[in-house]
Amino acid sequence: MAAMAETPPTMTRTRPNILITGTPGAGKTNTSSMVAERTGLRHVECSELVKSEGCHEGWDEGFQSYTLDEDKLCDVLEPMMAEGGNVVDFHSCDFFPERWFDLVLVLTCDNTALYDRLVERGYAAKKVEENVQCEIMQVILQEAKESYAEEVVHQVTSDTIDDMESNVNRVAQWMEQW
């Protein structure tokens, strides 16, 4: 991984915002929780906000998930993001404003491990297949690279607990320099 950007952007925030994204099952929630615990940042689990704040257009029976209302989720997040100090955890990233994030980590995962994790969660076969295909095609990584400045996007492996711990350590080191 290339060196993470070391200087803060010219904003009024005193603490950074970090986006941790990747295919469902890649380890976003665990990594985000560990980063928040280690750095004192607030963990913002977008999938929970979608449910609790009604940031959706209803339930999709085929995918066994809510259909996201991107505008409503952004409206809910805006005050938190302006304040700074957040670790945002979500499987999509191309609709968030670029100005919100100082660091974007894209977690990638071995396809077999990802498949096993999704099956263990009880995901429907259609959902497992689509998510594994997204990982193979690196859809989330491509979205991040197209949506954010090159220097803030970092692809990291998230196959094992050791990988997660290494990623958390790197974020903590980056935070010390921000």
mmCIF file with all atom_site columns, C-alpha atoms in Angstrom:
data_model
loop_
_atom_site.group_PDB
_atom_site.id
_atom_site.type_symbol
_atom_site.label_atom_id
_atom_site.label_alt_id
_atom_site.label_comp_id
_atom_site.label_asym_id
_atom_site.label_entity_id
_atom_site.label_seq_id
_atom_site.pdbx_PDB_ins_code
_atom_site.Cartn_x
_atom_site.Cartn_y
_atom_site.Cartn_z
_atom_site.occupancy
_atom_site.B_iso_or_equiv
_atom_site.pdbx_formal_charge
_atom_site.auth_seq_id
_atom_site.auth_comp_id
_atom_site.auth_asym_id
_atom_site.auth_atom_id
_atom_site.pdbx_PDB_model_num
ATOM 1   C CA . MET A 1 1   ? 0.000   0.000   0.000   1.00 0.00 ? 1   MET A CA 1
ATOM 2   C CA . ALA A 1 2   ? 1.316   3.443   -0.892  1.00 0.00 ? 2   ALA A CA 1
ATOM 3   C CA . ALA A 1 3   ? 1.948   5.914   1.913   1.00 0.00 ? 3   ALA A CA 1
ATOM 4   C CA . MET A 1 4   ? -1.265  7.394   3.233   1.00 0.00 ? 4   MET A CA 1
ATOM 5   C CA . ALA A 1 5   ? -1.764  11.150  2.846   1.00 0.00 ? 5   ALA A CA 1
ATOM 6   C CA . GLU A 1 6   ? -0.149  12.905  5.791   1.00 0.00 ? 6   GLU A CA 1
ATOM 7   C CA . THR A 1 7   ? -1.597  16.398  5.760   1.00 0.00 ? 7   THR A CA 1
ATOM 8   C CA . PRO A 1 8   ? -5.171  17.281  6.629   1.00 0.00 ? 8   PRO A CA 1
ATOM 9   C CA . PRO A 1 9   ? -7.344  19.018  4.046   1.00 0.00 ? 9   PRO A CA 1
ATOM 10  C CA . THR A 1 10  ? -8.157  22.672  4.501   1.00 0.00 ? 10  THR A CA 1
ATOM 11  C CA . MET A 1 11  ? -11.421 22.304  6.413   1.00 0.00 ? 11  MET A CA 1
ATOM 12  C CA . THR A 1 12  ? -12.852 23.321  9.732   1.00 0.00 ? 12  THR A CA 1
ATOM 13  C CA . ARG A 1 13  ? -12.881 19.741  11.027  1.00 0.00 ? 13  ARG A CA 1
ATOM 14  C CA . THR A 1 14  ? -10.324 18.947  13.693  1.00 0.00 ? 14  THR A CA 1
ATOM 15  C CA . ARG A 1 15  ? -10.692 15.173  13.340  1.00 0.00 ? 15  ARG A CA 1
ATOM 16  C CA . PRO A 1 16  ? -10.709 13.133  10.148  1.00 0.00 ? 16  PRO A CA 1
ATOM 17  C CA . ASN A 1 17  ? -13.441 11.076  8.580   1.00 0.00 ? 17  ASN A CA 1
ATOM 18  C CA . ILE A 1 18  ? -12.528 7.609   7.340   1.00 0.00 ? 18  ILE A CA 1
ATOM 19  C CA . LEU A 1 19  ? -14.581 5.429   5.008   1.00 0.00 ? 19  LEU A CA 1
ATOM 20  C CA . ILE A 1 20  ? -14.131 1.675   5.283   1.00 0.00 ? 20  ILE A CA 1
ATOM 21  C CA . THR A 1 21  ? -15.806 -0.006  2.347   1.00 0.00 ? 21  THR A CA 1
ATOM 22  C CA . GLY A 1 22  ? -15.801 -3.317  0.519   1.00 0.00 ? 22  GLY A CA 1
ATOM 23  C CA . THR A 1 23  ? -18.009 -6.181  -0.518  1.00 0.00 ? 23  THR A CA 1
ATOM 24  C CA . PRO A 1 24  ? -20.389 -7.488  2.173   1.00 0.00 ? 24  PRO A CA 1
ATOM 25  C CA . GLY A 1 25  ? -18.465 -10.056 4.216   1.00 0.00 ? 25  GLY A CA 1
ATOM 26  C CA . ALA A 1 26  ? -15.052 -8.435  3.680   1.00 0.00 ? 26  ALA A CA 1
ATOM 27  C CA . GLY A 1 27  ? -14.759 -7.393  7.335   1.00 0.00 ? 27  GLY A CA 1
ATOM 28  C CA . LYS A 1 28  ? -15.879 -3.747  7.277   1.00 0.00 ? 28  LYS A CA 1
ATOM 29  C CA . THR A 1 29  ? -17.825 -3.751  10.531  1.00 0.00 ? 29  THR A CA 1
ATOM 30  C CA . ASN A 1 30  ? -15.154 -5.580  12.517  1.00 0.00 ? 30  ASN A CA 1
ATOM 31  C CA . THR A 1 31  ? -12.364 -3.421  11.101  1.00 0.00 ? 31  THR A CA 1
ATOM 32  C CA . SER A 1 32  ? -14.368 -0.222  11.640  1.00 0.00 ? 32  SER A CA 1
ATOM 33  C CA . SER A 1 33  ? -15.122 -1.178  15.246  1.00 0.00 ? 33  SER A CA 1
ATOM 34  C CA . MET A 1 34  ? -11.446 -1.900  15.879  1.00 0.00 ? 34  MET A CA 1
ATOM 35  C CA . VAL A 1 35  ? -10.374 1.400   14.271  1.00 0.00 ? 35  VAL A CA 1
ATOM 36  C CA . ALA A 1 36  ? -12.936 3.343   16.311  1.00 0.00 ? 36  ALA A CA 1
ATOM 37  C CA . GLU A 1 37  ? -11.842 1.665   19.534  1.00 0.00 ? 37  GLU A CA 1
ATOM 38  C CA . ARG A 1 38  ? -8.158  2.267   18.816  1.00 0.00 ? 38  ARG A CA 1
ATOM 39  C CA . THR A 1 39  ? -8.477  5.890   17.633  1.00 0.00 ? 39  THR A CA 1
ATOM 40  C CA . GLY A 1 40  ? -11.440 7.248   19.587  1.00 0.00 ? 40  GLY A CA 1
ATOM 41  C CA . LEU A 1 41  ? -13.357 7.997   16.398  1.00 0.00 ? 41  LEU A CA 1
ATOM 42  C CA . ARG A 1 42  ? -17.103 7.311   16.212  1.00 0.00 ? 42  ARG A CA 1
ATOM 43  C CA . HIS A 1 43  ? -18.124 4.154   14.309  1.00 0.00 ? 43  HIS A CA 1
ATOM 44  C CA . VAL A 1 44  ? -20.987 4.960   11.949  1.00 0.00 ? 44  VAL A CA 1
ATOM 45  C CA . GLU A 1 45  ? -22.535 1.748   10.655  1.00 0.00 ? 45  GLU A CA 1
ATOM 46  C CA . CYS A 1 46  ? -24.560 2.909   7.648   1.00 0.00 ? 46  CYS A CA 1
ATOM 47  C CA . SER A 1 47  ? -26.545 -0.319  7.328   1.00 0.00 ? 47  SER A CA 1
ATOM 48  C CA . GLU A 1 48  ? -27.936 0.340   10.802  1.00 0.00 ? 48  GLU A CA 1
ATOM 49  C CA . LEU A 1 49  ? -28.762 3.967   9.911   1.00 0.00 ? 49  LEU A CA 1
ATOM 50  C CA . VAL A 1 50  ? -30.613 2.779   6.813   1.00 0.00 ? 50  VAL A CA 1
ATOM 51  C CA . LYS A 1 51  ? -32.910 0.775   9.089   1.00 0.00 ? 51  LYS A CA 1
ATOM 52  C CA . SER A 1 52  ? -33.161 3.075   12.107  1.00 0.00 ? 52  SER A CA 1
ATOM 53  C CA . GLU A 1 53  ? -33.561 6.327   10.129  1.00 0.00 ? 53  GLU A CA 1
ATOM 54  C CA . GLY A 1 54  ? -35.688 4.896   7.312   1.00 0.00 ? 54  GLY A CA 1
ATOM 55  C CA . CYS A 1 55  ? -33.094 5.654   4.635   1.00 0.00 ? 55  CYS A CA 1
ATOM 56  C CA . HIS A 1 56  ? -34.624 3.167   2.235   1.00 0.00 ? 56  HIS A CA 1
ATOM 57  C CA . GLU A 1 57  ? -37.374 2.759   -0.331  1.00 0.00 ? 57  GLU A CA 1
ATOM 58  C CA . GLY A 1 58  ? -38.614 -0.568  0.998   1.00 0.00 ? 58  GLY A CA 1
ATOM 59  C CA . TRP A 1 59  ? -37.607 -4.199  1.256   1.00 0.00 ? 59  TRP A CA 1
ATOM 60  C CA . ASP A 1 60  ? -36.185 -6.163  -1.695  1.00 0.00 ? 60  ASP A CA 1
ATOM 61  C CA . GLU A 1 61  ? -37.371 -9.735  -1.245  1.00 0.00 ? 61  GLU A CA 1
ATOM 62  C CA . GLY A 1 62  ? -34.959 -11.147 -3.830  1.00 0.00 ? 62  GLY A CA 1
ATOM 63  C CA . PHE A 1 63  ? -31.869 -9.761  -2.088  1.00 0.00 ? 63  PHE A CA 1
ATOM 64  C CA . GLN A 1 64  ? -33.326 -9.900  1.417   1.00 0.00 ? 64  GLN A CA 1
ATOM 65  C CA . SER A 1 65  ? -32.274 -6.300  2.050   1.00 0.00 ? 65  SER A CA 1
ATOM 66  C CA . TYR A 1 66  ? -33.560 -2.734  1.968   1.00 0.00 ? 66  TYR A CA 1
ATOM 67  C CA . THR A 1 67  ? -33.364 -0.666  -1.216  1.00 0.00 ? 67  THR A CA 1
ATOM 68  C CA . LEU A 1 68  ? -31.147 2.273   -0.250  1.00 0.00 ? 68  LEU A CA 1
ATOM 69  C CA . ASP A 1 69  ? -32.326 5.886   -0.493  1.00 0.00 ? 69  ASP A CA 1
ATOM 70  C CA . GLU A 1 70  ? -28.901 7.475   -1.041  1.00 0.00 ? 70  GLU A CA 1
ATOM 71  C CA . ASP A 1 71  ? -30.104 11.075  -0.669  1.00 0.00 ? 71  ASP A CA 1
ATOM 72  C CA . LYS A 1 72  ? -31.807 10.398  2.648   1.00 0.00 ? 72  LYS A CA 1
ATOM 73  C CA . LEU A 1 73  ? -28.743 8.583   4.019   1.00 0.00 ? 73  LEU A CA 1
ATOM 74  C CA . CYS A 1 74  ? -26.511 11.498  2.985   1.00 0.00 ? 74  CYS A CA 1
ATOM 75  C CA . ASP A 1 75  ? -28.912 13.952  4.653   1.00 0.00 ? 75  ASP A CA 1
ATOM 76  C CA . VAL A 1 76  ? -28.715 11.944  7.903   1.00 0.00 ? 76  VAL A CA 1
ATOM 77  C CA . LEU A 1 77  ? -24.908 11.727  7.729   1.00 0.00 ? 77  LEU A CA 1
ATOM 78  C CA . GLU A 1 78  ? -24.185 15.357  6.754   1.00 0.00 ? 78  GLU A CA 1
ATOM 79  C CA . PRO A 1 79  ? -24.084 16.872  10.287  1.00 0.00 ? 79  PRO A CA 1
ATOM 80  C CA . MET A 1 80  ? -21.878 14.055  11.599  1.00 0.00 ? 80  MET A CA 1
ATOM 81  C CA . MET A 1 81  ? -19.507 14.332  8.668   1.00 0.00 ? 81  MET A CA 1
ATOM 82  C CA . ALA A 1 82  ? -19.221 18.110  9.012   1.00 0.00 ? 82  ALA A CA 1
ATOM 83  C CA . GLU A 1 83  ? -18.217 17.607  12.640  1.00 0.00 ? 83  GLU A CA 1
ATOM 84  C CA . GLY A 1 84  ? -15.556 15.012  11.766  1.00 0.00 ? 84  GLY A CA 1
ATOM 85  C CA . GLY A 1 85  ? -14.193 12.156  13.813  1.00 0.00 ? 85  GLY A CA 1
ATOM 86  C CA . ASN A 1 86  ? -16.075 9.325   12.074  1.00 0.00 ? 86  ASN A CA 1
ATOM 87  C CA . VAL A 1 87  ? -15.290 5.850   10.802  1.00 0.00 ? 87  VAL A CA 1
ATOM 88  C CA . VAL A 1 88  ? -18.024 5.187   8.256   1.00 0.00 ? 88  VAL A CA 1
ATOM 89  C CA . ASP A 1 89  ? -18.727 1.555   7.414   1.00 0.00 ? 89  ASP A CA 1
ATOM 90  C CA . PHE A 1 90  ? -20.669 0.784   4.222   1.00 0.00 ? 90  PHE A CA 1
ATOM 91  C CA . HIS A 1 91  ? -20.536 -1.536  1.229   1.00 0.00 ? 91  HIS A CA 1
ATOM 92  C CA . SER A 1 92  ? -21.004 1.211   -1.332  1.00 0.00 ? 92  SER A CA 1
ATOM 93  C CA . CYS A 1 93  ? -19.118 4.452   -1.689  1.00 0.00 ? 93  CYS A CA 1
ATOM 94  C CA . ASP A 1 94  ? -19.763 6.205   -4.997  1.00 0.00 ? 94  ASP A CA 1
ATOM 95  C CA . PHE A 1 95  ? -22.655 8.375   -3.783  1.00 0.00 ? 95  PHE A CA 1
ATOM 96  C CA . PHE A 1 96  ? -20.961 9.956   -0.748  1.00 0.00 ? 96  PHE A CA 1
ATOM 97  C CA . PRO A 1 97  ? -19.545 13.457  -1.311  1.00 0.00 ? 97  PRO A CA 1
ATOM 98  C CA . GLU A 1 98  ? -15.800 13.322  -1.908  1.00 0.00 ? 98  GLU A CA 1
ATOM 99  C CA . ARG A 1 99  ? -15.225 16.172  0.579   1.00 0.00 ? 99  ARG A CA 1
ATOM 100 C CA . TRP A 1 100 ? -16.384 13.985  3.467   1.00 0.00 ? 100 TRP A CA 1
ATOM 101 C CA . PHE A 1 101 ? -13.432 11.599  3.595   1.00 0.00 ? 101 PHE A CA 1
ATOM 102 C CA . ASP A 1 102 ? -9.760  12.001  4.362   1.00 0.00 ? 102 ASP A CA 1
ATOM 103 C CA . LEU A 1 103 ? -9.020  8.295   4.006   1.00 0.00 ? 103 LEU A CA 1
ATOM 104 C CA . VAL A 1 104 ? -10.883 5.561   2.102   1.00 0.00 ? 104 VAL A CA 1
ATOM 105 C CA . LEU A 1 105 ? -9.962  1.951   2.854   1.00 0.00 ? 105 LEU A CA 1
ATOM 106 C CA . VAL A 1 106 ? -11.266 -0.638  0.427   1.00 0.00 ? 106 VAL A CA 1
ATOM 107 C CA . LEU A 1 107 ? -11.178 -4.060  2.058   1.00 0.00 ? 107 LEU A CA 1
ATOM 108 C CA . THR A 1 108 ? -10.647 -6.972  -0.291  1.00 0.00 ? 108 THR A CA 1
ATOM 109 C CA . CYS A 1 109 ? -11.044 -10.627 0.541   1.00 0.00 ? 109 CYS A CA 1
ATOM 110 C CA . ASP A 1 110 ? -10.192 -14.016 -0.897  1.00 0.00 ? 110 ASP A CA 1
ATOM 111 C CA . ASN A 1 111 ? -13.214 -15.193 -2.906  1.00 0.00 ? 111 ASN A CA 1
ATOM 112 C CA . THR A 1 112 ? -13.451 -18.569 -1.179  1.00 0.00 ? 112 THR A CA 1
ATOM 113 C CA . ALA A 1 113 ? -13.294 -16.983 2.266   1.00 0.00 ? 113 ALA A CA 1
ATOM 114 C CA . LEU A 1 114 ? -15.880 -14.408 1.205   1.00 0.00 ? 114 LEU A CA 1
ATOM 115 C CA . TYR A 1 115 ? -18.215 -17.104 -0.118  1.00 0.00 ? 115 TYR A CA 1
ATOM 116 C CA . ASP A 1 116 ? -17.914 -19.047 3.148   1.00 0.00 ? 116 ASP A CA 1
ATOM 117 C CA . ARG A 1 117 ? -18.597 -15.936 5.247   1.00 0.00 ? 117 ARG A CA 1
ATOM 118 C CA . LEU A 1 118 ? -21.722 -15.032 3.271   1.00 0.00 ? 118 LEU A CA 1
ATOM 119 C CA . VAL A 1 119 ? -23.108 -18.583 3.373   1.00 0.00 ? 119 VAL A CA 1
ATOM 120 C CA . GLU A 1 120 ? -22.421 -18.686 7.122   1.00 0.00 ? 120 GLU A CA 1
ATOM 121 C CA . ARG A 1 121 ? -24.484 -15.497 7.484   1.00 0.00 ? 121 ARG A CA 1
ATOM 122 C CA . GLY A 1 122 ? -27.373 -17.251 5.791   1.00 0.00 ? 122 GLY A CA 1
ATOM 123 C CA . TYR A 1 123 ? -27.468 -15.026 2.697   1.00 0.00 ? 123 TYR A CA 1
ATOM 124 C CA . ALA A 1 124 ? -29.717 -16.133 -0.174  1.00 0.00 ? 124 ALA A CA 1
ATOM 125 C CA . ALA A 1 125 ? -27.882 -17.869 -3.041  1.00 0.00 ? 125 ALA A CA 1
ATOM 126 C CA . LYS A 1 126 ? -28.584 -14.923 -5.386  1.00 0.00 ? 126 LYS A CA 1
ATOM 127 C CA . LYS A 1 127 ? -27.062 -12.479 -2.908  1.00 0.00 ? 127 LYS A CA 1
ATOM 128 C CA . VAL A 1 128 ? -23.995 -14.672 -2.305  1.00 0.00 ? 128 VAL A CA 1
ATOM 129 C CA . GLU A 1 129 ? -23.406 -15.035 -6.045  1.00 0.00 ? 129 GLU A CA 1
ATOM 130 C CA . GLU A 1 130 ? -23.749 -11.312 -6.740  1.00 0.00 ? 130 GLU A CA 1
ATOM 131 C CA . ASN A 1 131 ? -21.428 -10.323 -3.898  1.00 0.00 ? 131 ASN A CA 1
ATOM 132 C CA . VAL A 1 132 ? -18.723 -12.833 -4.859  1.00 0.00 ? 132 VAL A CA 1
ATOM 133 C CA . GLN A 1 133 ? -18.938 -11.620 -8.465  1.00 0.00 ? 133 GLN A CA 1
ATOM 134 C CA . CYS A 1 134 ? -18.540 -8.026  -7.239  1.00 0.00 ? 134 CYS A CA 1
ATOM 135 C CA . GLU A 1 135 ? -15.406 -9.033  -5.351  1.00 0.00 ? 135 GLU A CA 1
ATOM 136 C CA . ILE A 1 136 ? -13.969 -10.898 -8.354  1.00 0.00 ? 136 ILE A CA 1
ATOM 137 C CA . MET A 1 137 ? -14.607 -7.885  -10.601 1.00 0.00 ? 137 MET A CA 1
ATOM 138 C CA . GLN A 1 138 ? -13.315 -5.458  -7.913  1.00 0.00 ? 138 GLN A CA 1
ATOM 139 C CA . VAL A 1 139 ? -16.452 -3.338  -8.272  1.00 0.00 ? 139 VAL A CA 1
ATOM 140 C CA . ILE A 1 140 ? -16.090 -1.508  -4.933  1.00 0.00 ? 140 ILE A CA 1
ATOM 141 C CA . LEU A 1 141 ? -12.396 -0.761  -5.528  1.00 0.00 ? 141 LEU A CA 1
ATOM 142 C CA . GLN A 1 142 ? -13.217 0.661   -8.952  1.00 0.00 ? 142 GLN A CA 1
ATOM 143 C CA . GLU A 1 143 ? -16.045 2.788   -7.497  1.00 0.00 ? 143 GLU A CA 1
ATOM 144 C CA . ALA A 1 144 ? -13.678 4.172   -4.858  1.00 0.00 ? 144 ALA A CA 1
ATOM 145 C CA . LYS A 1 145 ? -10.972 4.984   -7.398  1.00 0.00 ? 145 LYS A CA 1
ATOM 146 C CA . GLU A 1 146 ? -13.507 6.768   -9.597  1.00 0.00 ? 146 GLU A CA 1
ATOM 147 C CA . SER A 1 147 ? -15.086 8.680   -6.703  1.00 0.00 ? 147 SER A CA 1
ATOM 148 C CA . TYR A 1 148 ? -12.160 9.873   -4.567  1.00 0.00 ? 148 TYR A CA 1
ATOM 149 C CA . ALA A 1 149 ? -8.710  11.358  -5.033  1.00 0.00 ? 149 ALA A CA 1
ATOM 150 C CA . GLU A 1 150 ? -6.071  8.717   -5.725  1.00 0.00 ? 150 GLU A CA 1
ATOM 151 C CA . GLU A 1 151 ? -4.026  9.591   -2.646  1.00 0.00 ? 151 GLU A CA 1
ATOM 152 C CA . VAL A 1 152 ? -6.860  8.879   -0.196  1.00 0.00 ? 152 VAL A CA 1
ATOM 153 C CA . VAL A 1 153 ? -7.938  5.475   -1.592  1.00 0.00 ? 153 VAL A CA 1
ATOM 154 C CA . HIS A 1 154 ? -6.087  2.437   -0.262  1.00 0.00 ? 154 HIS A CA 1
ATOM 155 C CA . GLN A 1 155 ? -6.815  -1.193  -1.044  1.00 0.00 ? 155 GLN A CA 1
ATOM 156 C CA . VAL A 1 156 ? -6.047  -3.536  1.859   1.00 0.00 ? 156 VAL A CA 1
ATOM 157 C CA . THR A 1 157 ? -6.427  -7.274  2.308   1.00 0.00 ? 157 THR A CA 1
ATOM 158 C CA . SER A 1 158 ? -8.899  -8.510  4.909   1.00 0.00 ? 158 SER A CA 1
ATOM 159 C CA . ASP A 1 159 ? -8.604  -12.300 4.842   1.00 0.00 ? 159 ASP A CA 1
ATOM 160 C CA . THR A 1 160 ? -7.520  -12.920 8.442   1.00 0.00 ? 160 THR A CA 1
ATOM 161 C CA . ILE A 1 161 ? -7.569  -11.416 11.924  1.00 0.00 ? 161 ILE A CA 1
ATOM 162 C CA . ASP A 1 162 ? -3.878  -10.596 11.420  1.00 0.00 ? 162 ASP A CA 1
ATOM 163 C CA . ASP A 1 163 ? -4.793  -8.627  8.274   1.00 0.00 ? 163 ASP A CA 1
ATOM 164 C CA . MET A 1 164 ? -7.434  -6.695  10.219  1.00 0.00 ? 164 MET A CA 1
ATOM 165 C CA . GLU A 1 165 ? -5.004  -5.893  13.026  1.00 0.00 ? 165 GLU A CA 1
ATOM 166 C CA . SER A 1 166 ? -2.385  -4.747  10.517  1.00 0.00 ? 166 SER A CA 1
ATOM 167 C CA . ASN A 1 167 ? -4.951  -2.513  8.804   1.00 0.00 ? 167 ASN A CA 1
ATOM 168 C CA . VAL A 1 168 ? -6.013  -1.016  12.144  1.00 0.00 ? 168 VAL A CA 1
ATOM 169 C CA . ASN A 1 169 ? -2.362  -0.337  13.033  1.00 0.00 ? 169 ASN A CA 1
ATOM 170 C CA . ARG A 1 170 ? -1.816  1.449   9.713   1.00 0.00 ? 170 ARG A CA 1
ATOM 171 C CA . VAL A 1 171 ? -4.875  3.631   10.249  1.00 0.00 ? 171 VAL A CA 1
ATOM 172 C CA . ALA A 1 172 ? -3.711  4.468   13.789  1.00 0.00 ? 172 ALA A CA 1
ATOM 173 C CA . GLN A 1 173 ? -0.287  5.482   12.428  1.00 0.00 ? 173 GLN A CA 1
ATOM 174 C CA . TRP A 1 174 ? -1.973  7.616   9.771   1.00 0.00 ? 174 TRP A CA 1
ATOM 175 C CA . MET A 1 175 ? -4.114  9.259   12.480  1.00 0.00 ? 175 MET A CA 1
ATOM 176 C CA . GLU A 1 176 ? -1.023  10.239  14.442  1.00 0.00 ? 176 GLU A CA 1
ATOM 177 C CA . GLN A 1 177 ? 0.169   12.256  11.442  1.00 0.00 ? 177 GLN A CA 1
ATOM 178 C CA . TRP A 1 178 ? -3.173  13.766  10.416  1.00 0.00 ? 178 TRP A CA 1
#
